[in-house]
Short mmCIF file of N, CA and C in Angstrom, two decimals:
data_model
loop_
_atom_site.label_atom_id
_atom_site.label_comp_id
_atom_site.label_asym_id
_atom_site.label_seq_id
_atom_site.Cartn_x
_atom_site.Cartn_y
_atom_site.Cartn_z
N UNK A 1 7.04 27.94 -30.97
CA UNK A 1 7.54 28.94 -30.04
C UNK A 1 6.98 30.31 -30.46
N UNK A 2 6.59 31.01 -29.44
CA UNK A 2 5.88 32.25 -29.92
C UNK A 2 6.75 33.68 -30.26
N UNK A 3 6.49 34.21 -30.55
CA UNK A 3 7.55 35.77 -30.88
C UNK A 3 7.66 36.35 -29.03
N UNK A 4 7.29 35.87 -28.56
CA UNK A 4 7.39 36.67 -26.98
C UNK A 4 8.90 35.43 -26.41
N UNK A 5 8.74 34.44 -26.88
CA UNK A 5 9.57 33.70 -26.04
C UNK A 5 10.76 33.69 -27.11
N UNK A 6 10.67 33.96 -28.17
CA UNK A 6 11.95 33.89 -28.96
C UNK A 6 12.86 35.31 -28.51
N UNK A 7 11.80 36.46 -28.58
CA UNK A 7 12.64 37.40 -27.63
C UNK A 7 12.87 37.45 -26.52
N UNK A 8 11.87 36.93 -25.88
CA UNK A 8 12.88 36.71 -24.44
C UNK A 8 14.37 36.01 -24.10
N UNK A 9 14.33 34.90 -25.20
CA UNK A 9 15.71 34.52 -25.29
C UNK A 9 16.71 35.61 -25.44
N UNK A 10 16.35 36.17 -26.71
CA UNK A 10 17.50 37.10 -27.34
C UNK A 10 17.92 37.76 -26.13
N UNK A 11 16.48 38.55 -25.26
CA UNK A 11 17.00 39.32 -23.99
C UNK A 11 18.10 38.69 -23.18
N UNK A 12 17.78 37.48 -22.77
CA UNK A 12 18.29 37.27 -21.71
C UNK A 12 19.99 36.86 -22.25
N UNK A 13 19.92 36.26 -23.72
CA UNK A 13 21.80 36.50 -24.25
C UNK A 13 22.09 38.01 -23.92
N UNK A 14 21.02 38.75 -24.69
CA UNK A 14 22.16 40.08 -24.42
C UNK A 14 22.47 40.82 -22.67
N UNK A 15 21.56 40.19 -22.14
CA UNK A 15 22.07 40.21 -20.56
C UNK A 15 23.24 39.55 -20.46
N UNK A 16 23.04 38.22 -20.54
CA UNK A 16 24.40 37.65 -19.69
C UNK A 16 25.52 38.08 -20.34
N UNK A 17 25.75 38.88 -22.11
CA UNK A 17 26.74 39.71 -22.21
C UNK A 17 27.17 40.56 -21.71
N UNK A 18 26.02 41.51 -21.22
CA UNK A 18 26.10 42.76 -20.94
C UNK A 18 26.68 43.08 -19.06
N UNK A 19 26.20 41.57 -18.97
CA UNK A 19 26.57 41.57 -17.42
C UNK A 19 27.40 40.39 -16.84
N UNK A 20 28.23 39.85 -18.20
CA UNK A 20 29.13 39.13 -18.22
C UNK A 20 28.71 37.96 -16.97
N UNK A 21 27.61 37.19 -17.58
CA UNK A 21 27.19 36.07 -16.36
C UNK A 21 26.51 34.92 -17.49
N UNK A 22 27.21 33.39 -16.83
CA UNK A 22 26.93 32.43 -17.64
C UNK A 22 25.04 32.35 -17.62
N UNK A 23 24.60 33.00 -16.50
CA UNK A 23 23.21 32.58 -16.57
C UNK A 23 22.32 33.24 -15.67
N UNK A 24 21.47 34.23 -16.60
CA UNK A 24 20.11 35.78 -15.78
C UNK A 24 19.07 34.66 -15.81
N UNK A 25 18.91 34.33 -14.44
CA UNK A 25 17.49 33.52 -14.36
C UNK A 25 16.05 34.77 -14.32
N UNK A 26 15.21 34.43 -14.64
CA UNK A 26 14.23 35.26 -14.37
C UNK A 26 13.44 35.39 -13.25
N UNK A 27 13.17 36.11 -12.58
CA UNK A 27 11.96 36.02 -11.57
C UNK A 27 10.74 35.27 -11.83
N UNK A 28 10.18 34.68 -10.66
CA UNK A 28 8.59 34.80 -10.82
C UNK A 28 7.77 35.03 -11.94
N UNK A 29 7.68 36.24 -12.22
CA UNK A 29 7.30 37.12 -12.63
C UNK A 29 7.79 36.56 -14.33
N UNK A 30 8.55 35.99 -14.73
CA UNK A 30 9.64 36.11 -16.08
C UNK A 30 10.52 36.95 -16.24
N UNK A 31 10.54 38.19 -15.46
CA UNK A 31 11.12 39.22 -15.53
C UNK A 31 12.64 39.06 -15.33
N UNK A 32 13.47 39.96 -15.60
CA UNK A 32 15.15 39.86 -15.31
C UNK A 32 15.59 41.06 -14.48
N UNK A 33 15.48 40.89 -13.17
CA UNK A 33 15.74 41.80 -11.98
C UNK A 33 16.72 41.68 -11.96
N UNK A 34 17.30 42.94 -11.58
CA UNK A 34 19.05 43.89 -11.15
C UNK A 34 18.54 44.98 -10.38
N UNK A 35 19.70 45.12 -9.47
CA UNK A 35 19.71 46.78 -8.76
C UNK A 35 20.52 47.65 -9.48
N UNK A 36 19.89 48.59 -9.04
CA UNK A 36 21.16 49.80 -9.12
C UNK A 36 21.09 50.81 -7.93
N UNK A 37 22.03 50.60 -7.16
CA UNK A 37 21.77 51.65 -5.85
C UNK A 37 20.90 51.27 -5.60
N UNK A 38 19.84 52.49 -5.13
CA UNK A 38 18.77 52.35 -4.14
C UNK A 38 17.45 51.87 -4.97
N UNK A 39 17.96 51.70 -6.12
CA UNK A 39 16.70 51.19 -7.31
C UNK A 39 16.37 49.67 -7.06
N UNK A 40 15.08 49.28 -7.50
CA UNK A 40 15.10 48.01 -7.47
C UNK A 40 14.75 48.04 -9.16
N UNK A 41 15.31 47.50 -10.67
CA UNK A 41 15.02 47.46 -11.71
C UNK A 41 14.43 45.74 -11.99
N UNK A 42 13.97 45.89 -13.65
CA UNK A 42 13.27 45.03 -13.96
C UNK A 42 13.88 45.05 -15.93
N UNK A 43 13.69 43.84 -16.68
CA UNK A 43 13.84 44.10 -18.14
C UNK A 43 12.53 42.85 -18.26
N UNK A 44 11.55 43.65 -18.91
CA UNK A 44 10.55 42.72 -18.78
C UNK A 44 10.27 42.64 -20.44
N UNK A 45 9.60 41.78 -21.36
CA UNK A 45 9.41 41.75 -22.67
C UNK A 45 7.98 41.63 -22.55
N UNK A 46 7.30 42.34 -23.01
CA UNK A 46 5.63 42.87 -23.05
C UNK A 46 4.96 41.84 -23.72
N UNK A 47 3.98 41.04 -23.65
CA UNK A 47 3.65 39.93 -24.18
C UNK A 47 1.76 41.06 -25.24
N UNK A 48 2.30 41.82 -25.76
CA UNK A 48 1.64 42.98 -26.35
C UNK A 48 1.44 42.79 -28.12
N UNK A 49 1.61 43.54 -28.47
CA UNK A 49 0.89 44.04 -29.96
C UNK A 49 1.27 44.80 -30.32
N UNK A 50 2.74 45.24 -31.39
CA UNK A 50 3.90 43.91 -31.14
C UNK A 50 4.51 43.66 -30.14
N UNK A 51 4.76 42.55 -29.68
CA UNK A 51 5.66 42.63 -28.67
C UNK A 51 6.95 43.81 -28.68
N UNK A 52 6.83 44.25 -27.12
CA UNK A 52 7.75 45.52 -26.93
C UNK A 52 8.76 44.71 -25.58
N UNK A 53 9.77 45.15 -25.51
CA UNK A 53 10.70 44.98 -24.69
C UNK A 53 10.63 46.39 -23.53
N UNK A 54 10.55 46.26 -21.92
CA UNK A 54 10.84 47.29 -21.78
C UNK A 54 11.43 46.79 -20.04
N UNK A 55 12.46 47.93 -19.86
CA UNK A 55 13.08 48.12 -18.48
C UNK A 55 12.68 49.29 -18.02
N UNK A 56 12.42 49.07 -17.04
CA UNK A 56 11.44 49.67 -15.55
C UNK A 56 12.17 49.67 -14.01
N UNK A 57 12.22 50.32 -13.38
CA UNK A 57 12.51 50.29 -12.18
C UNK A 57 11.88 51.43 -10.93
N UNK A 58 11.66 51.09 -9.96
CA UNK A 58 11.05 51.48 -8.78
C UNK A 58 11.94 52.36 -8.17
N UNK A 59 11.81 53.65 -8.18
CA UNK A 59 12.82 54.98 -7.78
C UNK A 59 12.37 55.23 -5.99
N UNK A 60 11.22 55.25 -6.32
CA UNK A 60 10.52 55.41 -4.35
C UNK A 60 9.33 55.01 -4.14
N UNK A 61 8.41 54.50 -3.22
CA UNK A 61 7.52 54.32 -3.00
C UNK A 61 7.39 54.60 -1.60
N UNK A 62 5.43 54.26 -1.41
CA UNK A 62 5.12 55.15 0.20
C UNK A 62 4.74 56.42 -0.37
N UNK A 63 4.70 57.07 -1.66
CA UNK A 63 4.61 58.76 -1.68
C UNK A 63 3.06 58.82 -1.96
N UNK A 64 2.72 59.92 -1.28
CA UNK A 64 1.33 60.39 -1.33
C UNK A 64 0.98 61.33 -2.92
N UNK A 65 0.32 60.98 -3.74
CA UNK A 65 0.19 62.32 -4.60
C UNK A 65 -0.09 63.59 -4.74
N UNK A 66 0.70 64.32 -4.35
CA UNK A 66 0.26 65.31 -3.83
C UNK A 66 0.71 66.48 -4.80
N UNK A 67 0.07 67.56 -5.35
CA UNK A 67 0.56 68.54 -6.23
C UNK A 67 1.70 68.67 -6.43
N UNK A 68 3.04 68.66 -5.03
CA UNK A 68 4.02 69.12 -5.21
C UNK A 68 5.04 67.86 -5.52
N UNK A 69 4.66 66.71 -5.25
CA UNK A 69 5.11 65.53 -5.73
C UNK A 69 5.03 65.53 -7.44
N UNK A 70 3.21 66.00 -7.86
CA UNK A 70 3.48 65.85 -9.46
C UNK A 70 3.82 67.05 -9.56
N UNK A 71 4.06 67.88 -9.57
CA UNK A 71 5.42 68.89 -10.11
C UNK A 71 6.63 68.88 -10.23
N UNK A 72 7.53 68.25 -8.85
CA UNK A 72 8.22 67.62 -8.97
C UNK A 72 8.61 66.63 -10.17
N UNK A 73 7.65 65.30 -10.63
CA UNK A 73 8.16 64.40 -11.33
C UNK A 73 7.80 65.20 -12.67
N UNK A 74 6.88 65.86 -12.92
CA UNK A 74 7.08 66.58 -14.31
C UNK A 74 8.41 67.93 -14.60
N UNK A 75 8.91 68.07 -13.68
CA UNK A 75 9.95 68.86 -13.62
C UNK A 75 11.05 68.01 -14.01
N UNK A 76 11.62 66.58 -13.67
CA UNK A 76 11.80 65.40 -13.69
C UNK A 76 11.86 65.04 -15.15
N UNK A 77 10.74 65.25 -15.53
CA UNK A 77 10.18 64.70 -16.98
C UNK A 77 10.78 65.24 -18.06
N UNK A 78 10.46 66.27 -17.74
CA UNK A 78 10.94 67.35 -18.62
C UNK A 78 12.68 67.47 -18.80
N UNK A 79 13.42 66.88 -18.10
CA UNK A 79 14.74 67.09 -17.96
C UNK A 79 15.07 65.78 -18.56
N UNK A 80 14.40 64.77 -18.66
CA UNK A 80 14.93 63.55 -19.03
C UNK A 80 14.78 63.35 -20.01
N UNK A 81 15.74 62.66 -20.97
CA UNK A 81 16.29 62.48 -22.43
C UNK A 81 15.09 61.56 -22.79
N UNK A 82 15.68 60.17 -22.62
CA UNK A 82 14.65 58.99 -22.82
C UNK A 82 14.21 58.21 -22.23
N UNK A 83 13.89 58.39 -21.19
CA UNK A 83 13.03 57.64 -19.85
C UNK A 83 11.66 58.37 -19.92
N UNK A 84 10.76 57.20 -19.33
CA UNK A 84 9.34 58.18 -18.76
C UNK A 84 9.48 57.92 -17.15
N UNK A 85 9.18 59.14 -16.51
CA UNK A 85 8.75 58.95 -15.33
C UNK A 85 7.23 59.40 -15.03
N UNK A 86 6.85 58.64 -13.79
CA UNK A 86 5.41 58.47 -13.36
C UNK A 86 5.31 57.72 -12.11
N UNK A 87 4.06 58.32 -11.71
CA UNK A 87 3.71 58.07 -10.63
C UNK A 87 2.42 56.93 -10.69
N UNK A 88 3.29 55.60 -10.10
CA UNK A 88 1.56 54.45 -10.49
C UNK A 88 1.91 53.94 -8.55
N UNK A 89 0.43 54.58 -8.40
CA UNK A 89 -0.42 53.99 -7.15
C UNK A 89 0.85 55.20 -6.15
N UNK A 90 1.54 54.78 -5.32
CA UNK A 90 2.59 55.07 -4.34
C UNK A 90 3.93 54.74 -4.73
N UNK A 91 3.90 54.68 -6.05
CA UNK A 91 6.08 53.97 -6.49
C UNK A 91 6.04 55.01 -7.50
N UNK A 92 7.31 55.75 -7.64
CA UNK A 92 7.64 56.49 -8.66
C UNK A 92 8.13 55.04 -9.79
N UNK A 93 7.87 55.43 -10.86
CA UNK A 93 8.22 54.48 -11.89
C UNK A 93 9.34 54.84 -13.00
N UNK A 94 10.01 54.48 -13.31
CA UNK A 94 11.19 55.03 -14.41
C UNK A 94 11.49 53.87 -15.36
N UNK A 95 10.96 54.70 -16.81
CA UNK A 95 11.29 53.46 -17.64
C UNK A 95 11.60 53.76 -18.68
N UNK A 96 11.63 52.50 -19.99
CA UNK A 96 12.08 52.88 -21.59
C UNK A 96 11.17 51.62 -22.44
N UNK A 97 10.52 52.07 -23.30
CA UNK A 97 10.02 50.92 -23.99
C UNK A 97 10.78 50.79 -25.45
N UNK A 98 11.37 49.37 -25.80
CA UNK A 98 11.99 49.40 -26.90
C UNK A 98 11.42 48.51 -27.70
N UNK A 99 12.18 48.60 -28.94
CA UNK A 99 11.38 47.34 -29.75
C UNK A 99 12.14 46.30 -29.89
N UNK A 100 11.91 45.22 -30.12
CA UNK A 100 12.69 43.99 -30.22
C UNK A 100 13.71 43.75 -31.39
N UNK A 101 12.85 44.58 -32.69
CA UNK A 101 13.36 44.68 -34.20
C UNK A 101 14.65 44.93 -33.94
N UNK A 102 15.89 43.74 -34.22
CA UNK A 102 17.11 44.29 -34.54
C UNK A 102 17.99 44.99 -32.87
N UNK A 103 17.36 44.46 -31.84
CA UNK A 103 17.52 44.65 -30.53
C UNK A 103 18.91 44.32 -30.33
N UNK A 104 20.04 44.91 -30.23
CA UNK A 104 21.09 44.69 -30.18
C UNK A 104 21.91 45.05 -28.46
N UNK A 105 23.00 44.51 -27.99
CA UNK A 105 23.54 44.91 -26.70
C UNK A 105 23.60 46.57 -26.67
N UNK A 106 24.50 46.85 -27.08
CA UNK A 106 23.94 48.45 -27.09
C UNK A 106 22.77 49.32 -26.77
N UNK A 107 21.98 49.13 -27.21
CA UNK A 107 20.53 49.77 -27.16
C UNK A 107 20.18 49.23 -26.19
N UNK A 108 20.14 47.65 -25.74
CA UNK A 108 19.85 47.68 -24.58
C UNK A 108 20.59 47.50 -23.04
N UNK A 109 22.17 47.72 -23.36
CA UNK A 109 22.61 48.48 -22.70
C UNK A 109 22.43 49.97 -22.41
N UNK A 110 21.88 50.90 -23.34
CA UNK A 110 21.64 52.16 -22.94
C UNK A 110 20.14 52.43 -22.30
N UNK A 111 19.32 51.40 -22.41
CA UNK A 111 17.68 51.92 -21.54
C UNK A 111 18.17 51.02 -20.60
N UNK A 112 19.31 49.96 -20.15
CA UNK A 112 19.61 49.66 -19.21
C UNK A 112 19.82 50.70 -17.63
N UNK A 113 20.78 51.05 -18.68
CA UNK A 113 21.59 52.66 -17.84
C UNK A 113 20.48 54.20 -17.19
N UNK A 114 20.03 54.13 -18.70
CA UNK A 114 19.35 55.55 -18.47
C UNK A 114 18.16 55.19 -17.83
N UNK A 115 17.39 54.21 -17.39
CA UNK A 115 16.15 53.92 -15.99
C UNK A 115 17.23 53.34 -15.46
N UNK A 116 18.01 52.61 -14.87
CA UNK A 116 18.70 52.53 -13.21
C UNK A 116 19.20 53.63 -12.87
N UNK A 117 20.03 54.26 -13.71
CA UNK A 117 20.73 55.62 -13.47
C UNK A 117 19.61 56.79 -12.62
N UNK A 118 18.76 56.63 -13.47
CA UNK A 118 17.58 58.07 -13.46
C UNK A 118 16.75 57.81 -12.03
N UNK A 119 16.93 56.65 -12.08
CA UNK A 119 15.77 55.70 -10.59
C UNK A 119 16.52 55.62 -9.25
N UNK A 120 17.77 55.73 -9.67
CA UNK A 120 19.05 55.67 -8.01
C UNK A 120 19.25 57.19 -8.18
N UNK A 121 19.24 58.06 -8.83
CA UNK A 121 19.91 59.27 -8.80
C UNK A 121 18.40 59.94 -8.08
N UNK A 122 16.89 59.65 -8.53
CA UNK A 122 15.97 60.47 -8.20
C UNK A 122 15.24 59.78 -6.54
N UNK A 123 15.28 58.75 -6.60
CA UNK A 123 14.63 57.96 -5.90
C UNK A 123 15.15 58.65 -4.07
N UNK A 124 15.85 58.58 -3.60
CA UNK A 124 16.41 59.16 -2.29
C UNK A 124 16.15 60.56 -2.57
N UNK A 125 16.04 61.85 -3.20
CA UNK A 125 15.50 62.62 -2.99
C UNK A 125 14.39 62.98 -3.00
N UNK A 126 13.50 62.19 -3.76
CA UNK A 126 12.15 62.40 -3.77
C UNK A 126 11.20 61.31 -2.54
N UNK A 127 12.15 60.23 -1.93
CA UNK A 127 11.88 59.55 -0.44
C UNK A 127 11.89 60.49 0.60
N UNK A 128 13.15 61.41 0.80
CA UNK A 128 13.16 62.34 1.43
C UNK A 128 12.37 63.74 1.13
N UNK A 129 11.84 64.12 0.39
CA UNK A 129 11.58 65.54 0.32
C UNK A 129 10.00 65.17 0.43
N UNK A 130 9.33 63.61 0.40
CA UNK A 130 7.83 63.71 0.07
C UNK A 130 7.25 62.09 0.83
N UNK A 131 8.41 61.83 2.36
CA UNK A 131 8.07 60.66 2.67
C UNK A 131 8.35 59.44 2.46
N UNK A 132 8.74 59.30 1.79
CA UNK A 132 8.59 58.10 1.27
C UNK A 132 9.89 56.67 1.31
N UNK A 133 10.47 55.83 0.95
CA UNK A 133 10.99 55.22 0.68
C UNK A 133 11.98 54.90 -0.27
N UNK A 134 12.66 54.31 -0.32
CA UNK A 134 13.39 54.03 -1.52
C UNK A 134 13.78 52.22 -1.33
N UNK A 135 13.58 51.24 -2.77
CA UNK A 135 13.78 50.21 -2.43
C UNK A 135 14.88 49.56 -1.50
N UNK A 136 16.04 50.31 -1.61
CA UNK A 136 17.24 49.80 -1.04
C UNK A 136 17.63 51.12 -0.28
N UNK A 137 18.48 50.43 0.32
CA UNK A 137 18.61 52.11 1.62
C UNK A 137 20.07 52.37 0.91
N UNK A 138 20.05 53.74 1.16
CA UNK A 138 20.95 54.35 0.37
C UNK A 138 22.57 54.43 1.48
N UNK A 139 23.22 53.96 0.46
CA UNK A 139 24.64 53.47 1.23
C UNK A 139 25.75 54.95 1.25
N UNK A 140 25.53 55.15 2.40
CA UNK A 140 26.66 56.51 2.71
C UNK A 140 28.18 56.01 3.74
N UNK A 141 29.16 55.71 3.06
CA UNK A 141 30.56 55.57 3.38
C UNK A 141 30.59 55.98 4.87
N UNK A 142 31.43 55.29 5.94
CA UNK A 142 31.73 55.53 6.98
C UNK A 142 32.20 56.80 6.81
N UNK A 143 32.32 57.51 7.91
CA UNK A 143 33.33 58.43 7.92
C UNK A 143 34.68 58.21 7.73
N UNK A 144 35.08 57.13 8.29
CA UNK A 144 36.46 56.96 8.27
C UNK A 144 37.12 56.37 7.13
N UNK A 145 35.82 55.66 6.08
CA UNK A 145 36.29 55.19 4.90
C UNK A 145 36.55 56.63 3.80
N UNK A 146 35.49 57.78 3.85
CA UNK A 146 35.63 59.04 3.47
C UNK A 146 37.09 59.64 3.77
N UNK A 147 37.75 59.38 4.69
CA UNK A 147 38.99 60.19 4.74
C UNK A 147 40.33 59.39 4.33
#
């Protein structure tokens, strides 16, 4: 068994803790897809040198690059603790790369949080202010559930 698939195990225990489920199948892909809001996320384990663990998620796509778009996400950048954001092809990207060493629920409960959080909170304003999309449409309460 290789060091990529022994951590992928570990990942996917500390998922079904973290998300209290007898069983995170993986995508396609191998990957372990969740939403958050209008995010579509990912916890993928890097089959790299050393292997790196990292969660990623898709904040908007459809956006043109355009100066005021990368100002925007470096304005973005600059405000954010431990996420990277970036712009690959037309999808804003939001992520955390961790290491596997000693990979505990915690830690990856917190790059859980801080890319879905950062990817549903940015993703609908930067769809709206520059075109674009957001994976999931953003859910605004009836009126009548509001009152």
């Amino acid at each position: 068994m290789t060091d990529t698939m022994w951590i992928k195990s570990h990942v996917e225990l500390l998922l079904q803790r973290e998300w209290e489920l007898s069983r995170v199948p993986p995508d396609p892909d191998g990957d372990f897809a969740f939403r958050r809001g209008t995010a579509m996320c990912w916890v993928s384990v890097l089959d790299s040198e050393p292997p790196m663990v990292r969660v990623f998620a898709h904040a908007a796509f459809g956006l043109k690059p355009t100066l005021a778009l990368l100002r925007e996400l470096n304005e973005i950048q600059h405000r954010t603790v431990s996420a990277a954001v970036e712009l690959c092809g037309d999808a804003v990207v939001v992520s955390q790369t961790i290491s596997p060493i000693g990979l505990t629920g915690p830690v990856l409960a917190q790059a859980l949080v801080a890319v879905s959080t950062l990817a549903d909170d940015i993703g609908p304003l930067l769809a709206a202010m520059f075109d674009g999309s957001t994976p999931f449409p953003l859910e605004v309460p009836d009126q009548e559930e509001a009152t």
